[in-house]
GROMACS .gro file of C-alpha atoms in nm:
model
  346
    1MET     CA    1  -1.878   0.710  -2.235
    2LEU     CA    2  -1.646   0.925  -2.020
    3HIS     CA    3  -1.741   0.752  -1.736
    4ARG     CA    4  -1.646   0.405  -1.871
    5ARG     CA    5  -1.323   0.560  -2.006
    6SER     CA    6  -1.261   0.679  -1.658
    7PHE     CA    7  -1.325   0.346  -1.534
    8THR     CA    8  -1.088   0.197  -1.760
    9VAL     CA    9  -0.802   0.433  -1.688
   10ALA     CA   10  -0.856   0.382  -1.339
   11ALA     CA   11  -0.836  -0.027  -1.418
   12THR     CA   12  -0.511   0.036  -1.577
   13LEU     CA   13  -0.370   0.243  -1.292
   14GLY     CA   14  -0.442  -0.002  -1.055
   15ALA     CA   15  -0.283  -0.305  -1.257
   16ALA     CA   16  -0.012  -0.074  -1.309
   17ALA     CA   17   0.024  -0.007  -0.908
   18SER     CA   18  -0.038  -0.396  -0.878
   19ILE     CA   19   0.284  -0.502  -1.066
   20ALA     CA   20   0.465  -0.183  -0.889
   21VAL     CA   21   0.368  -0.317  -0.545
   22PRO     CA   22   0.652  -0.586  -0.416
   23LEU     CA   23   0.570  -0.942  -0.422
   24TRP     CA   24   0.608  -0.953   0.009
   25VAL     CA   25   0.326  -0.690   0.025
   26ARG     CA   26   0.083  -0.833  -0.183
   27ALA     CA   27   0.171  -1.199  -0.038
   28GLN     CA   28   0.111  -1.044   0.327
   29ALA     CA   29  -0.242  -0.904   0.207
   30LYS     CA   30  -0.348  -1.290   0.165
   31LEU     CA   31  -0.212  -1.501   0.438
   32GLU     CA   32  -0.357  -1.828   0.385
   33LYS     CA   33  -0.359  -1.876   0.793
   34PRO     CA   34  -0.310  -1.527   0.960
   35LYS     CA   35  -0.330  -1.713   1.321
   36ILE     CA   36  -0.039  -1.924   1.355
   37SER     CA   37   0.073  -2.154   1.659
   38ILE     CA   38   0.443  -2.220   1.715
   39ALA     CA   39   0.583  -2.513   1.934
   40VAL     CA   40   0.901  -2.442   2.083
   41GLY     CA   41   1.111  -2.674   2.312
   42GLY     CA   42   1.267  -2.418   2.577
   43LYS     CA   43   1.219  -2.085   2.456
   44ALA     CA   44   1.424  -1.921   2.726
   45ALA     CA   45   1.733  -2.058   2.583
   46PHE     CA   46   1.969  -1.870   2.325
   47TYR     CA   47   1.950  -2.137   2.079
   48TYR     CA   48   1.574  -1.978   2.013
   49LEU     CA   49   1.664  -1.639   2.063
   50PRO     CA   50   1.597  -1.522   1.702
   51LEU     CA   51   1.243  -1.633   1.767
   52THR     CA   52   1.181  -1.424   2.091
   53ILE     CA   53   1.344  -1.132   1.943
   54SER     CA   54   1.100  -1.154   1.642
   55GLU     CA   55   0.832  -1.190   1.905
   56GLN     CA   56   0.930  -0.921   2.114
   57LEU     CA   57   0.986  -0.669   1.900
   58GLY     CA   58   0.652  -0.701   1.700
   59TYR     CA   59   0.797  -0.852   1.377
   60PHE     CA   60   0.555  -1.117   1.350
   61LYS     CA   61   0.265  -0.834   1.348
   62ALA     CA   62   0.403  -0.636   1.119
   63GLU     CA   63   0.379  -0.929   0.862
   64GLY     CA   64   0.015  -0.944   0.953
   65LEU     CA   65   0.057  -1.246   1.178
   66GLU     CA   66  -0.100  -1.330   1.499
   67VAL     CA   67   0.124  -1.575   1.657
   68GLU     CA   68   0.071  -1.807   1.953
   69ILE     CA   69   0.405  -1.943   2.113
   70SER     CA   70   0.378  -2.276   2.313
   71ASP     CA   71   0.677  -2.309   2.534
   72PHE     CA   72   0.791  -2.713   2.595
   73ALA     CA   73   1.056  -2.899   2.815
   74GLY     CA   74   1.236  -2.981   2.494
   75GLY     CA   75   1.215  -3.005   2.111
   76ALA     CA   76   1.095  -3.348   2.132
   77ARG     CA   77   0.788  -3.203   2.299
   78ALA     CA   78   0.741  -2.956   2.079
   79LEU     CA   79   0.739  -3.158   1.774
   80GLN     CA   80   0.505  -3.397   1.940
   81ALA     CA   81   0.276  -3.089   1.958
   82VAL     CA   82   0.282  -3.041   1.594
   83VAL     CA   83   0.254  -3.400   1.479
   84GLY     CA   84  -0.027  -3.427   1.731
   85GLY     CA   85  -0.206  -3.123   1.545
   86SER     CA   86  -0.191  -2.893   1.852
   87ALA     CA   87   0.054  -2.686   1.695
   88ASP     CA   88   0.129  -2.557   1.289
   89VAL     CA   89   0.479  -2.521   1.316
   90CYS     CA   90   0.786  -2.606   1.533
   91SER     CA   91   1.091  -2.394   1.631
   92GLY     CA   92   1.318  -2.702   1.655
   93ALA     CA   93   1.621  -2.858   1.557
   94TYR     CA   94   1.680  -2.899   1.202
   95GLU     CA   95   1.798  -3.264   1.250
   96HIS     CA   96   1.436  -3.356   1.346
   97THR     CA   97   1.343  -3.321   0.974
   98ILE     CA   98   1.608  -3.602   0.909
   99ASN     CA   99   1.464  -3.836   1.189
  100LEU     CA  100   1.106  -3.785   1.095
  101GLN     CA  101   1.188  -3.881   0.728
  102ALA     CA  102   1.362  -4.192   0.860
  103LYS     CA  103   0.991  -4.260   1.000
  104ASN     CA  104   0.804  -4.205   0.650
  105GLN     CA  105   0.700  -3.852   0.775
  106VAL     CA  106   0.796  -3.526   0.574
  107PHE     CA  107   0.859  -3.239   0.751
  108GLN     CA  108   1.056  -2.907   0.580
  109ALA     CA  109   1.264  -2.680   0.759
  110PHE     CA  110   1.217  -2.338   0.601
  111VAL     CA  111   1.418  -2.061   0.777
  112LEU     CA  112   1.744  -2.125   0.974
  113GLN     CA  113   1.763  -1.959   1.339
  114GLY     CA  114   2.131  -2.118   1.450
  115ARG     CA  115   2.416  -2.231   1.258
  116ALA     CA  116   2.584  -2.447   1.551
  117PRO     CA  117   2.394  -2.616   1.789
  118GLN     CA  118   2.535  -2.409   2.081
  119ILE     CA  119   2.510  -2.723   2.301
  120ALA     CA  120   2.769  -2.810   2.548
  121ILE     CA  121   2.844  -3.104   2.774
  122GLY     CA  122   2.954  -3.126   3.087
  123VAL     CA  123   3.018  -3.332   3.389
  124SER     CA  124   2.941  -3.246   3.732
  125THR     CA  125   3.267  -3.146   3.936
  126LYS     CA  126   3.100  -3.279   4.261
  127ASN     CA  127   2.969  -3.607   4.174
  128MET     CA  128   3.254  -3.698   3.886
  129ALA     CA  129   3.557  -3.523   4.042
  130GLY     CA  130   3.769  -3.797   3.921
  131TYR     CA  131   3.652  -3.757   3.539
  132ALA     CA  132   3.922  -3.902   3.324
  133GLY     CA  133   3.704  -4.013   2.972
  134ILE     CA  134   3.395  -4.071   2.809
  135ALA     CA  135   3.392  -4.427   2.948
  136ASP     CA  136   3.339  -4.304   3.298
  137LEU     CA  137   2.992  -4.199   3.212
  138LYS     CA  138   2.870  -4.555   3.182
  139GLY     CA  139   2.593  -4.599   3.412
  140LYS     CA  140   2.557  -4.230   3.511
  141LYS     CA  141   2.256  -4.009   3.480
  142ILE     CA  142   2.297  -3.748   3.215
  143GLY     CA  143   2.029  -3.426   3.221
  144VAL     CA  144   1.899  -3.334   2.886
  145SER     CA  145   1.662  -3.094   2.804
  146ALA     CA  146   1.382  -3.354   2.693
  147PRO     CA  147   1.469  -3.746   2.609
  148GLY     CA  148   1.485  -3.734   2.230
  149SER     CA  149   1.561  -3.357   2.179
  150SER     CA  150   1.851  -3.199   2.044
  151THR     CA  151   2.092  -3.169   2.370
  152ASN     CA  152   1.981  -3.559   2.367
  153MET     CA  153   2.108  -3.608   1.999
  154VAL     CA  154   2.459  -3.455   2.080
  155ALA     CA  155   2.500  -3.631   2.400
  156ASN     CA  156   2.459  -3.965   2.191
  157LEU     CA  157   2.729  -3.865   1.941
  158VAL     CA  158   2.988  -3.831   2.192
  159LEU     CA  159   2.890  -4.109   2.365
  160SER     CA  160   2.912  -4.277   2.066
  161ARG     CA  161   3.224  -4.144   1.947
  162GLY     CA  162   3.385  -4.275   2.299
  163GLY     CA  163   3.261  -4.605   2.285
  164LEU     CA  164   2.935  -4.592   2.478
  165LYS     CA  165   2.580  -4.656   2.384
  166ALA     CA  166   2.291  -4.425   2.457
  167SER     CA  167   2.170  -4.755   2.675
  168ASP     CA  168   2.483  -4.721   2.851
  169VAL     CA  169   2.364  -4.446   3.042
  170SER     CA  170   2.011  -4.293   3.169
  171PHE     CA  171   1.874  -3.961   3.024
  172ILE     CA  172   1.680  -3.735   3.257
  173GLY     CA  173   1.475  -3.439   3.088
  174VAL     CA  174   1.556  -3.120   3.305
  175GLY     CA  175   1.451  -2.845   3.067
  176VAL     CA  176   1.700  -2.568   2.981
  177ALA     CA  177   1.613  -2.321   3.281
  178ALA     CA  178   1.630  -2.296   3.679
  179GLY     CA  179   1.521  -2.651   3.674
  180ALA     CA  180   1.854  -2.762   3.481
  181LEU     CA  181   2.087  -2.550   3.722
  182THR     CA  182   1.892  -2.692   4.009
  183ALA     CA  183   1.945  -3.102   3.904
  184LEU     CA  184   2.333  -3.050   3.863
  185ARG     CA  185   2.391  -2.877   4.167
  186SER     CA  186   2.158  -3.100   4.369
  187GLY     CA  187   2.323  -3.410   4.245
  188GLN     CA  188   2.034  -3.542   4.069
  189ILE     CA  189   2.236  -3.580   3.774
  190ASP     CA  190   2.614  -3.662   3.715
  191ALA     CA  191   2.624  -3.497   3.386
  192ILE     CA  192   2.465  -3.235   3.171
  193SER     CA  193   2.384  -3.176   2.807
  194ASN     CA  194   2.239  -2.819   2.735
  195THR     CA  195   2.240  -2.482   2.585
  196ASP     CA  196   2.290  -2.123   2.718
  197PRO     CA  197   2.289  -1.935   2.956
  198VAL     CA  198   2.242  -2.229   3.156
  199MET     CA  199   2.588  -2.388   3.084
  200THR     CA  200   2.802  -2.068   3.100
  201MET     CA  201   2.617  -2.021   3.441
  202LEU     CA  202   2.729  -2.380   3.562
  203GLU     CA  203   3.079  -2.307   3.393
  204GLN     CA  204   3.148  -1.999   3.554
  205LYS     CA  205   3.033  -2.105   3.908
  206GLY     CA  206   3.276  -2.401   3.873
  207ASP     CA  207   2.991  -2.683   3.861
  208VAL     CA  208   3.083  -2.884   3.543
  209LYS     CA  209   3.395  -2.948   3.371
  210ILE     CA  210   3.301  -2.881   2.979
  211ILE     CA  211   3.396  -3.212   2.782
  212SER     CA  212   3.246  -3.086   2.453
  213ASP     CA  213   3.102  -2.781   2.286
  214THR     CA  214   2.950  -2.660   2.025
  215ARG     CA  215   2.856  -2.327   2.098
  216THR     CA  216   3.105  -2.182   1.863
  217LEU     CA  217   3.169  -2.253   1.478
  218LYS     CA  218   3.518  -2.389   1.581
  219GLY     CA  219   3.386  -2.651   1.851
  220THR     CA  220   3.095  -2.749   1.602
  221GLN     CA  221   3.333  -2.844   1.325
  222GLU     CA  222   3.527  -3.056   1.559
  223VAL     CA  223   3.246  -3.255   1.709
  224PHE     CA  224   3.031  -3.269   1.398
  225GLY     CA  225   3.318  -3.238   1.124
  226GLY     CA  226   3.116  -2.968   0.916
  227PRO     CA  227   2.885  -2.679   0.956
  228MET     CA  228   2.568  -2.802   1.146
  229PRO     CA  229   2.246  -2.628   1.079
  230ALA     CA  230   2.055  -2.587   1.437
  231ALA     CA  231   1.745  -2.427   1.545
  232CYS     CA  232   1.491  -2.335   1.257
  233LEU     CA  233   1.119  -2.337   1.183
  234TYR     CA  234   1.006  -2.633   1.035
  235ALA     CA  235   0.648  -2.784   0.942
  236PRO     CA  236   0.487  -3.092   0.773
  237ALA     CA  237   0.598  -3.052   0.396
  238GLU     CA  238   0.197  -3.037   0.315
  239PHE     CA  239   0.168  -2.730   0.526
  240VAL     CA  240   0.434  -2.539   0.388
  241HIS     CA  241   0.301  -2.638   0.005
  242LYS     CA  242  -0.035  -2.520   0.131
  243HIS     CA  243   0.058  -2.201   0.322
  244PRO     CA  244   0.343  -2.043   0.132
  245ASN     CA  245   0.263  -1.681   0.191
  246THR     CA  246   0.222  -1.767   0.534
  247CYS     CA  247   0.559  -1.936   0.569
  248GLN     CA  248   0.715  -1.631   0.372
  249ALA     CA  249   0.543  -1.399   0.646
  250LEU     CA  250   0.697  -1.634   0.920
  251ALA     CA  251   1.063  -1.619   0.746
  252ASN     CA  252   1.050  -1.282   0.739
  253ALA     CA  253   0.975  -1.228   1.071
  254ILE     CA  254   1.259  -1.438   1.183
  255VAL     CA  255   1.521  -1.291   0.900
  256HIS     CA  256   1.439  -0.936   1.029
  257GLY     CA  257   1.504  -1.049   1.407
  258LEU     CA  258   1.835  -1.225   1.287
  259LYS     CA  259   1.947  -0.879   1.113
  260TRP     CA  260   1.891  -0.679   1.420
  261LEU     CA  261   2.064  -0.938   1.640
  262GLN     CA  262   2.351  -0.867   1.411
  263THR     CA  263   2.427  -0.531   1.540
  264ALA     CA  264   2.239  -0.547   1.853
  265GLY     CA  265   2.450  -0.456   2.183
  266PRO     CA  266   2.440  -0.653   2.539
  267GLY     CA  267   2.200  -0.392   2.634
  268ASP     CA  268   1.965  -0.434   2.369
  269ILE     CA  269   1.919  -0.777   2.431
  270ILE     CA  270   1.862  -0.742   2.827
  271LYS     CA  271   1.594  -0.465   2.709
  272THR     CA  272   1.413  -0.700   2.493
  273VAL     CA  273   1.404  -1.041   2.632
  274PRO     CA  274   1.168  -1.127   2.933
  275GLU     CA  275   1.357  -1.092   3.285
  276THR     CA  276   1.266  -1.434   3.379
  277TYR     CA  277   1.517  -1.550   3.100
  278LEU     CA  278   1.780  -1.402   3.283
  279LEU     CA  279   1.787  -1.635   3.534
  280GLY     CA  280   1.865  -1.413   3.815
  281ASP     CA  281   2.228  -1.305   3.724
  282ARG     CA  282   2.244  -1.039   3.447
  283ALA     CA  283   2.616  -1.063   3.390
  284LEU     CA  284   2.630  -1.404   3.329
  285TYR     CA  285   2.311  -1.400   3.114
  286LEU     CA  286   2.549  -1.149   2.892
  287ALA     CA  287   2.896  -1.364   2.947
  288SER     CA  288   2.652  -1.659   2.778
  289PHE     CA  289   2.553  -1.435   2.475
  290ASP     CA  290   2.935  -1.330   2.389
  291LYS     CA  291   2.983  -1.687   2.364
  292VAL     CA  292   2.707  -1.825   2.133
  293ARG     CA  293   2.657  -1.518   1.914
  294GLU     CA  294   2.843  -1.632   1.628
  295ALA     CA  295   2.640  -1.943   1.649
  296ILE     CA  296   2.317  -1.756   1.552
  297ALA     CA  297   2.234  -1.725   1.178
  298THR     CA  298   2.295  -1.439   0.987
  299ASP     CA  299   2.023  -1.471   0.693
  300GLY     CA  300   1.790  -1.747   0.732
  301ILE     CA  301   1.961  -1.967   0.500
  302VAL     CA  302   2.077  -2.337   0.537
  303PRO     CA  303   2.439  -2.356   0.439
  304ALA     CA  304   2.459  -2.627   0.145
  305GLU     CA  305   2.671  -2.860   0.325
  306GLY     CA  306   2.490  -2.847   0.658
  307PRO     CA  307   2.210  -3.112   0.604
  308LYS     CA  308   2.485  -3.377   0.483
  309THR     CA  309   2.718  -3.307   0.804
  310ALA     CA  310   2.350  -3.332   0.990
  311LEU     CA  311   2.276  -3.696   0.830
  312ALA     CA  312   2.632  -3.856   0.884
  313ALA     CA  313   2.611  -3.751   1.271
  314ILE     CA  314   2.274  -3.914   1.308
  315ALA     CA  315   2.339  -4.231   1.088
  316SER     CA  316   2.665  -4.264   1.301
  317PHE     CA  317   2.500  -4.350   1.627
  318ASP     CA  318   2.104  -4.431   1.536
  319PRO     CA  319   2.079  -4.766   1.315
  320THR     CA  320   1.698  -4.691   1.223
  321VAL     CA  321   1.839  -4.387   1.027
  322LYS     CA  322   1.986  -4.499   0.714
  323ALA     CA  323   2.169  -4.245   0.524
  324ASP     CA  324   2.098  -4.387   0.186
  325LYS     CA  325   1.739  -4.367   0.205
  326ILE     CA  326   1.704  -4.000   0.329
  327ASP     CA  327   1.636  -3.748   0.040
  328LEU     CA  328   1.784  -3.439   0.219
  329ALA     CA  329   1.618  -3.251  -0.054
  330LYS     CA  330   1.288  -3.273   0.101
  331THR     CA  331   1.382  -3.159   0.480
  332TYR     CA  332   1.487  -2.783   0.376
  333THR     CA  333   1.410  -2.529   0.147
  334ASN     CA  334   1.591  -2.202   0.131
  335ASP     CA  335   1.354  -2.039  -0.090
  336PHE     CA  336   1.179  -1.838   0.170
  337ALA     CA  337   1.487  -1.737   0.325
  338ARG     CA  338   1.617  -1.613   0.008
  339ARG     CA  339   1.337  -1.368  -0.062
  340ALA     CA  340   1.335  -1.241   0.328
  341LYS     CA  341   1.694  -1.212   0.274
  342GLU     CA  342   1.653  -0.994  -0.045
  343ARG     CA  343   1.408  -0.776   0.152
  344PHE     CA  344   1.625  -0.679   0.440
  345LYS     CA  345   1.939  -0.688   0.258
  346ALA     CA  346   1.958  -0.257   0.295
   0.00000   0.00000   0.00000
């Protein structure tokens, strides 16, 4: 009898302890898929800095995740890896979820890394010294991270507002690192749409004249007419539905990284990112970081007006995307980011 009673008390205490344990701790112990592969298009770019920080500081491991990150030349290539099944989750631009839905594929963003695209467009001061306006780009070669990527999308938008179609220019994939610098400086391309640190490095050395800039919230408002969600983690909606604890762990790690970035100094960034990300120039790398700092998300939550801004922008130049046929509610969820924000709000 005593033995049975002891067991009952123990069970009761165990149940009470279980109730007292925060939900995220219990979820952590029941990850549906602890080994996760993430595809990213240009990991060295500041656009994906939160991903790198969360990886380098061990925040994914702290959530019980074993994350393998595969780096591709641009977001479109990274997306192909997820669509093809060789990666589970994409660290890429939010607008891809809209483009995919237009093709009857439902993907969902579940934690935001960037609240501005951080993409600038510049024309070569060597190849296009007499540049006067968008019309001058007709017939020219424009470097983008990879065709179909976010850098390509921003270029399409700027071209359309200047009266040109995407078919009026040639887009060439140059990546987001040293290859992009070389392509512009060697004259292989006439203009470039890219992220930092590449754009700041070209700008400060006088290699380009900036003609459009979304590295700041003000610049993003001018180009897009509203807040434009940028880098995020997104996956097939079915994956998010079947792996809620895993997606929560991923969101936790990213939001933890975003929180660290809010107070990190330049020296902290230099110590944390791989040396190769600096592209051989520490000072310019840090100057680039200062430019894009405000574009980094603060809490992982997609702003309410952001998806509408993205849809309006894409529909304005892409006839295959019909705004009235897109259900924006299916393209993102803030549930995971809200829980992560609550956990790290101290």
